Short mmCIF file of N, CA and C in Angstrom, two decimals:
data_model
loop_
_atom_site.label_atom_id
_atom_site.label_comp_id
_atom_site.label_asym_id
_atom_site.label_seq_id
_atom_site.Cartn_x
_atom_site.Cartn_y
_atom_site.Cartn_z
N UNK O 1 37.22 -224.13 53.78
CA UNK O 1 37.31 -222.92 54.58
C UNK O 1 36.47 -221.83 53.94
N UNK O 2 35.64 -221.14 54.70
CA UNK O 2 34.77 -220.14 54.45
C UNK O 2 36.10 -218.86 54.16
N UNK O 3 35.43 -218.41 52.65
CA UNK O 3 35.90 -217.10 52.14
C UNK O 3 36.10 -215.90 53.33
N UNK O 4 35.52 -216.00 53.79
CA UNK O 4 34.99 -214.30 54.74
C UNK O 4 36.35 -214.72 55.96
N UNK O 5 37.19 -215.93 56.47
CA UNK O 5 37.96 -215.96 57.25
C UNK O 5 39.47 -216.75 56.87
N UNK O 6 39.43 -216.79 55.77
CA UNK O 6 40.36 -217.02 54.42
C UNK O 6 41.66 -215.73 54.59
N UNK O 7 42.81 -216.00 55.21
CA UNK O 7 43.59 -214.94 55.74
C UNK O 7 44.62 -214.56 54.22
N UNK O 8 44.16 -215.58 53.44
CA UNK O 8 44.66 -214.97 52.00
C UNK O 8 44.54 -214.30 51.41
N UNK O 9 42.76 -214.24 51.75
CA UNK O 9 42.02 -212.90 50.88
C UNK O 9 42.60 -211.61 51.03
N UNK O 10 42.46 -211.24 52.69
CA UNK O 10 42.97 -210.11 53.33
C UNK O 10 44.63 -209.73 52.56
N UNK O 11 45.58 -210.66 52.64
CA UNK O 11 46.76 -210.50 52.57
C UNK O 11 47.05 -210.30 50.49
N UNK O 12 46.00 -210.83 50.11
CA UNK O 12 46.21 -210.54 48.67
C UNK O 12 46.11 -209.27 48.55
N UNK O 13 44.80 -208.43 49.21
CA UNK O 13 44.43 -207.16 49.34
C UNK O 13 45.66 -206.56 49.33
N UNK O 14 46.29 -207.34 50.72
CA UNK O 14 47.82 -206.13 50.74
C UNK O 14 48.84 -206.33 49.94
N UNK O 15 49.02 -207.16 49.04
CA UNK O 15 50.05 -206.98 48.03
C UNK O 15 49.38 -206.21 46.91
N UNK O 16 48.12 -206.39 46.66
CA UNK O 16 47.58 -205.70 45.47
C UNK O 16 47.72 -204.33 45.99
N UNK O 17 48.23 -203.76 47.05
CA UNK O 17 47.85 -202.11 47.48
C UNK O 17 49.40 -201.99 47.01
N UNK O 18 50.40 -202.94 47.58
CA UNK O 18 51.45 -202.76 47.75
C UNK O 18 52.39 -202.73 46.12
N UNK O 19 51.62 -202.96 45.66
CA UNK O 19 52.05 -203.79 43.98
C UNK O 19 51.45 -202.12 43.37
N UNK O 20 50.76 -201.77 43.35
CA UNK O 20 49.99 -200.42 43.23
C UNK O 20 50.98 -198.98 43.80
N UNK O 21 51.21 -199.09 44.62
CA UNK O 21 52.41 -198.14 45.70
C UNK O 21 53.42 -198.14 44.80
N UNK O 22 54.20 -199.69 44.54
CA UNK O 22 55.62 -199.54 44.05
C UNK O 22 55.71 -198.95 41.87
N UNK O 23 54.05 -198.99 41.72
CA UNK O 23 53.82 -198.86 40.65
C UNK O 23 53.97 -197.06 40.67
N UNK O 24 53.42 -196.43 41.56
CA UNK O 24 53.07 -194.99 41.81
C UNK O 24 54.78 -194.67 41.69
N UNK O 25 55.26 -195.27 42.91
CA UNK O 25 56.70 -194.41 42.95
C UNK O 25 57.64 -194.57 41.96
N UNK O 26 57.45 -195.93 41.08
CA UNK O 26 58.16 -195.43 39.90
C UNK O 26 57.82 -194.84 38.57
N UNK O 27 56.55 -194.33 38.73
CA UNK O 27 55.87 -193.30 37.90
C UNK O 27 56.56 -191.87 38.49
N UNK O 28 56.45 -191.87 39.47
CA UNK O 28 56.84 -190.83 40.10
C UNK O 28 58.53 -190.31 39.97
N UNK O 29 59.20 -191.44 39.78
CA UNK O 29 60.69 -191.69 39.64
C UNK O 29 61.00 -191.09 38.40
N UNK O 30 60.00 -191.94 37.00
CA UNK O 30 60.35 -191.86 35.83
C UNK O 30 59.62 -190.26 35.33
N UNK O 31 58.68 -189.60 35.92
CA UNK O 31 58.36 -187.97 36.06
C UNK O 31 59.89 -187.50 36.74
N UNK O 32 60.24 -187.41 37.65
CA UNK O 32 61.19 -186.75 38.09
C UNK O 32 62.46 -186.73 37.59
N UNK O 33 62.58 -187.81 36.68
CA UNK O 33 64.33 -188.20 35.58
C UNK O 33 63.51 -187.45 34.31
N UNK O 34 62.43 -187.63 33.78
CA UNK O 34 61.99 -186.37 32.82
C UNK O 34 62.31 -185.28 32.54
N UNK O 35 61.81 -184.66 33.43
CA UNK O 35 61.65 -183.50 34.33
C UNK O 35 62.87 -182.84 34.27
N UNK O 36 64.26 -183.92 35.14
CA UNK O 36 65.71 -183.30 34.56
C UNK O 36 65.91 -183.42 33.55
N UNK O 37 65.89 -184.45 32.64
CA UNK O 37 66.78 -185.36 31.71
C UNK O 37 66.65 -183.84 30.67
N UNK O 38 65.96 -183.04 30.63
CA UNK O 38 65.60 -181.92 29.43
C UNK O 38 67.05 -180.98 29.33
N UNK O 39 67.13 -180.50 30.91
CA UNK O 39 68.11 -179.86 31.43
C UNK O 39 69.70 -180.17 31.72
N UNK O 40 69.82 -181.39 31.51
CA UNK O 40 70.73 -182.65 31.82
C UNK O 40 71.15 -181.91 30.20
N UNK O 41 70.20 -182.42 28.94
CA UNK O 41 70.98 -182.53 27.59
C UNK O 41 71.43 -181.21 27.34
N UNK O 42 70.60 -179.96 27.88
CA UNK O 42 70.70 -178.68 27.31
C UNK O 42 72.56 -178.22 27.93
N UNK O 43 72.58 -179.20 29.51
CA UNK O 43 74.19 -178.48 29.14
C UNK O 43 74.88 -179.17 29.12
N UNK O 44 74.41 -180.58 28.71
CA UNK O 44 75.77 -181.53 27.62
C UNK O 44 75.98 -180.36 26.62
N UNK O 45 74.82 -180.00 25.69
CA UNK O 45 75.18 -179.19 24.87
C UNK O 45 76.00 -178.04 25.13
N UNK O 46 76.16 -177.47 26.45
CA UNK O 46 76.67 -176.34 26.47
C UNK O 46 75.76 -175.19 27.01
N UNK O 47 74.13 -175.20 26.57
CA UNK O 47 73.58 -174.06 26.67
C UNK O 47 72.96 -173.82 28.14
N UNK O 48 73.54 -172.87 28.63
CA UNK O 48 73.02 -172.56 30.14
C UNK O 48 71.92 -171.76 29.59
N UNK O 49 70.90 -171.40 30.51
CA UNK O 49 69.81 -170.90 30.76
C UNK O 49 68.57 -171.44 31.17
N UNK O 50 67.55 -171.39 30.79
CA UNK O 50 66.50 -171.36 31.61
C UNK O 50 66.03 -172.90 31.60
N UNK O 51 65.16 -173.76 31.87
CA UNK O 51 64.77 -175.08 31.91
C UNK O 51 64.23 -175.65 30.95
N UNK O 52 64.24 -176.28 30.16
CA UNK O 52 63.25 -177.07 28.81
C UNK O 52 61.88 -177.08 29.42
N UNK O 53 60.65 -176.59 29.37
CA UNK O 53 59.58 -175.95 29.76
C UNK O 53 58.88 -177.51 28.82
N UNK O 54 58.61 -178.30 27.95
CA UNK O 54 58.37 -179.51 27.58
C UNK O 54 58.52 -180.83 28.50
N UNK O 55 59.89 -180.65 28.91
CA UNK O 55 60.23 -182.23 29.58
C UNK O 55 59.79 -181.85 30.78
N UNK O 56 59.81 -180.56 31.32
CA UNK O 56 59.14 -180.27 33.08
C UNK O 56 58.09 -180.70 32.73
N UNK O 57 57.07 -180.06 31.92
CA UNK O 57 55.54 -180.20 32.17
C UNK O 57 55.40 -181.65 32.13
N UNK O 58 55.59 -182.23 31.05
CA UNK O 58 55.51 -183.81 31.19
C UNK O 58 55.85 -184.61 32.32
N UNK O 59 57.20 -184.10 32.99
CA UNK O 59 57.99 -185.08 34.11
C UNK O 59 56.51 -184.27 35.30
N UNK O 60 56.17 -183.63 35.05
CA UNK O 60 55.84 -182.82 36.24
C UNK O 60 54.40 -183.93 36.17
N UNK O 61 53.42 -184.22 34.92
CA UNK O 61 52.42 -184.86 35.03
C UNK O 61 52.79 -186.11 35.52
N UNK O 62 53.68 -186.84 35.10
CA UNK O 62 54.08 -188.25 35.67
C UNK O 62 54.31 -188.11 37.19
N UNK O 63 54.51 -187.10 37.62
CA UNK O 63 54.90 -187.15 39.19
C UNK O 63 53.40 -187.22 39.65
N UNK O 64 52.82 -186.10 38.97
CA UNK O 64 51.41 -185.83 39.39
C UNK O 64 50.32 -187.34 39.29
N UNK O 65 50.70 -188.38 38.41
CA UNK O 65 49.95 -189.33 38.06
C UNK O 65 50.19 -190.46 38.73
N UNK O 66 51.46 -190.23 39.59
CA UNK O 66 52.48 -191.61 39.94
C UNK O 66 51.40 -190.63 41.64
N UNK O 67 51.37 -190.05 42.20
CA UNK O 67 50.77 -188.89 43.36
C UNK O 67 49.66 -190.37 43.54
N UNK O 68 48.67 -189.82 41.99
CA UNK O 68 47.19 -190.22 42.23
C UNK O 68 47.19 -191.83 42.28
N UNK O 69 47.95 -192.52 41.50
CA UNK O 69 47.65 -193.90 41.74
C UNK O 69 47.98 -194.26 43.07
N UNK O 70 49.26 -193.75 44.17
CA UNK O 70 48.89 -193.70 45.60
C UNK O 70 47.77 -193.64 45.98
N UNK O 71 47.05 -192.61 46.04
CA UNK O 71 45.86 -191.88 46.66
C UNK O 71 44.78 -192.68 45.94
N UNK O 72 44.67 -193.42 45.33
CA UNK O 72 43.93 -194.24 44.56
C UNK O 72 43.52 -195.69 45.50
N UNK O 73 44.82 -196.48 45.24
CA UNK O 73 45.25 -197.31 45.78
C UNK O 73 44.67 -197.58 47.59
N UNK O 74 45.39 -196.58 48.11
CA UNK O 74 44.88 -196.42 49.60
C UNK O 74 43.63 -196.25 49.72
N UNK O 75 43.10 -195.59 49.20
CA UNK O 75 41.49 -195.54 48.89
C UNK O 75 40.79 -196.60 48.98
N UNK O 76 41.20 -197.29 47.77
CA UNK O 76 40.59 -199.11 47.45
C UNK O 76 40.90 -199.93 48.66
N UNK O 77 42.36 -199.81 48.87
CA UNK O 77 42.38 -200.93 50.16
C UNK O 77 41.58 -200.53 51.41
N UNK O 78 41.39 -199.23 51.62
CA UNK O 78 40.78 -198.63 52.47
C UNK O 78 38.97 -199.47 52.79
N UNK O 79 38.58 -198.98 51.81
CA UNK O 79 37.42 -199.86 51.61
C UNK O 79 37.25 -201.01 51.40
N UNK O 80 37.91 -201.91 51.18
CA UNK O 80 38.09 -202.96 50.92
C UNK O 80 38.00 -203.69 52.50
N UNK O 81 38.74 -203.21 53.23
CA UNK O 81 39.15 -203.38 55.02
C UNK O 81 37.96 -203.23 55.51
N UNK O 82 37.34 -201.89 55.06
CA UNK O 82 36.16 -201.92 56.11
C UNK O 82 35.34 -203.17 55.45
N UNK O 83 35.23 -203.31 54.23
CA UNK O 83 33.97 -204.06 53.88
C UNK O 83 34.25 -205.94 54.01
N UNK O 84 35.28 -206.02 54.02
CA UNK O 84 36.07 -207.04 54.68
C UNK O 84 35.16 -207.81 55.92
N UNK O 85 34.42 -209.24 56.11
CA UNK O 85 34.04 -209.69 57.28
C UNK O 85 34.55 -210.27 57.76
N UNK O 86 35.72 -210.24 57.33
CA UNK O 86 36.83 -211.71 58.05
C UNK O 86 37.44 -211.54 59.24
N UNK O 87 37.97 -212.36 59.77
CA UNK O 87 38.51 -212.34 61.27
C UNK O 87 39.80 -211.60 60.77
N UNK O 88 40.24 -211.14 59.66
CA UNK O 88 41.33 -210.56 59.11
C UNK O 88 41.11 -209.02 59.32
N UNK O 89 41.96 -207.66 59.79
CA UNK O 89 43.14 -208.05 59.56
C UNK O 89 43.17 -208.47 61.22
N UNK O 90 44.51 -209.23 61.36
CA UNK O 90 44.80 -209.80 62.50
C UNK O 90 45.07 -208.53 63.25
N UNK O 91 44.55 -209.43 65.21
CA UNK O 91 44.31 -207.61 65.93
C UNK O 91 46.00 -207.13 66.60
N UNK O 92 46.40 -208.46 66.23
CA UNK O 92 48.54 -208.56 66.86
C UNK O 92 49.07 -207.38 65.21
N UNK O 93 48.49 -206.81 64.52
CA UNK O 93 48.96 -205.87 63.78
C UNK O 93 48.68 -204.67 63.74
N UNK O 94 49.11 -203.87 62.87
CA UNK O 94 48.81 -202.26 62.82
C UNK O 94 48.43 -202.50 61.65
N UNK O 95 46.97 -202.67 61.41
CA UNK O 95 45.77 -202.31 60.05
C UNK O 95 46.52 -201.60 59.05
N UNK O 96 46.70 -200.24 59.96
CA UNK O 96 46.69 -199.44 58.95
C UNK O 96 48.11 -198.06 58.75
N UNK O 97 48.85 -199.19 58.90
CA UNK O 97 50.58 -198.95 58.27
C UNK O 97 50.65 -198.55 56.96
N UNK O 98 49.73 -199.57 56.25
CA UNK O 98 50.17 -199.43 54.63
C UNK O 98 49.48 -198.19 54.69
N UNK O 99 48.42 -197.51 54.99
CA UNK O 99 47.72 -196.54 54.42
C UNK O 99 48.43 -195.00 55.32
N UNK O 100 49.41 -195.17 55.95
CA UNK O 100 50.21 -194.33 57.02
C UNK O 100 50.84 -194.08 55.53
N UNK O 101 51.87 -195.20 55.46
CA UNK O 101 52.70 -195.38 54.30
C UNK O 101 52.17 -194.84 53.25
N UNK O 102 51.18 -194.86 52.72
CA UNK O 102 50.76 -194.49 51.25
C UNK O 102 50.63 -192.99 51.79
N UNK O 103 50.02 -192.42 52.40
CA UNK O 103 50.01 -191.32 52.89
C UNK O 103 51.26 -190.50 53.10
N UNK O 104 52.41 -190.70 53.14
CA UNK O 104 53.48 -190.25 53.27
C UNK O 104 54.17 -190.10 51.92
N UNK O 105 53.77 -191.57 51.45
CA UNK O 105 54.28 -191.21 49.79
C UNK O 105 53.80 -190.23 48.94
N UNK O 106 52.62 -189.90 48.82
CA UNK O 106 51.85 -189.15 48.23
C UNK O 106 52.13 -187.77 48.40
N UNK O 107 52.15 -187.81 50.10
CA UNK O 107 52.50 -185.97 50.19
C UNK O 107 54.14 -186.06 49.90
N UNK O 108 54.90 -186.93 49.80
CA UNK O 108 56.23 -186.58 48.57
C UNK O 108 55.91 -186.42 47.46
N UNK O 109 55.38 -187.51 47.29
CA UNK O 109 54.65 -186.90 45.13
C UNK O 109 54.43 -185.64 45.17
N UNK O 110 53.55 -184.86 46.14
CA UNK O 110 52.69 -183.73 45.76
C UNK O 110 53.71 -182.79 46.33
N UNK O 111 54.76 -182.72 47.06
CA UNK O 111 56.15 -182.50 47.68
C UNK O 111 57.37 -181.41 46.21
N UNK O 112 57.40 -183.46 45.66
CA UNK O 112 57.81 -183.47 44.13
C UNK O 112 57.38 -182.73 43.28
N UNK O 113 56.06 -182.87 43.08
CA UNK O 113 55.69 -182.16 41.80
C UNK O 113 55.78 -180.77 41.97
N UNK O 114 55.52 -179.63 43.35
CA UNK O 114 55.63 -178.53 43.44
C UNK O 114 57.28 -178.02 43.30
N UNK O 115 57.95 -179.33 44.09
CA UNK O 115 59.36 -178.33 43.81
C UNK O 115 59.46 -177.87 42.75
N UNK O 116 59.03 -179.07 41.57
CA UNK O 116 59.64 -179.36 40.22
C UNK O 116 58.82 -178.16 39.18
N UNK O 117 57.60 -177.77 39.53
CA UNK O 117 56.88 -176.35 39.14
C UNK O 117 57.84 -175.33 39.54
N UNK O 118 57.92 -175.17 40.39
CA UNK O 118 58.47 -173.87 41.34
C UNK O 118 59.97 -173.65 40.59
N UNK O 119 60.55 -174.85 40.27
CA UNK O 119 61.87 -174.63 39.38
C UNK O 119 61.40 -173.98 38.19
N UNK O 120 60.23 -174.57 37.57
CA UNK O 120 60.42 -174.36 36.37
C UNK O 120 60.01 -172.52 36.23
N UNK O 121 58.96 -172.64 37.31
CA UNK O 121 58.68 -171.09 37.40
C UNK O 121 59.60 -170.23 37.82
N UNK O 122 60.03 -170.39 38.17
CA UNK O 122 61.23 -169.59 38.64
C UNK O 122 62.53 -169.13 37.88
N UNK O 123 62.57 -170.47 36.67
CA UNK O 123 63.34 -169.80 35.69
C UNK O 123 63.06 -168.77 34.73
#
């Protein structure tokens, strides 16, 4: 079977986008438990006030980094589709779900990361 109509190729594409996605959102997960976890210990301890200004900025880059490997990702598969000659993707589907999808995730990342500024500024 000729490569170019090889419906594996296509479909590897989409787990490698998809494998990429679930990589983003738990970057994005493990920024956002950061992010608290600072504020979490300060009133185990007891001390109310303002936010651990350390674990935000950090949780805040992991959100920001978990954002870009989305926007990354969709990108690649993006191009990948067009440059694609195969009778793939099949025309009984919606192409371009995953990249709807990645698109939705992302503007939560970028969603995320502003709330999680806006807290910290605000304290």
């Amino acid at each position: 079977m000729d490569e170019s109509n090889d419906p594996r190729v296509y479909f590897a594409a989409e787990r490698t986008m998809l494998a990429w996605l679930r990589t983003g959102i738990t970057v994005m997960g493990l920024g956002f438990l950061v992010a608290r976890f600072g504020m979490f210990l300060r009133m185990v301890r007891g001390e109310m006030g303002s936010h651990p200004v350390a674990s935000s900025v950090i949780g805040i880059a992991f959100v920001v980094l978990g954002t870009i490997m989305v926007v990354l990702a969709a990108i690649q598969h993006r191009q990948f589709v067009r440059e694609f000659r195969g009778s793939f993707p099949p025309t009984s589907q919606w192409p371009a779900l995953g990249l709807w999808v990645s698109a939705l995730i992302a503007i939560s990342g970028a969603a995320l990361a502003i709330y999680l500024a806006a807290s910290v500024v605000g304290q």
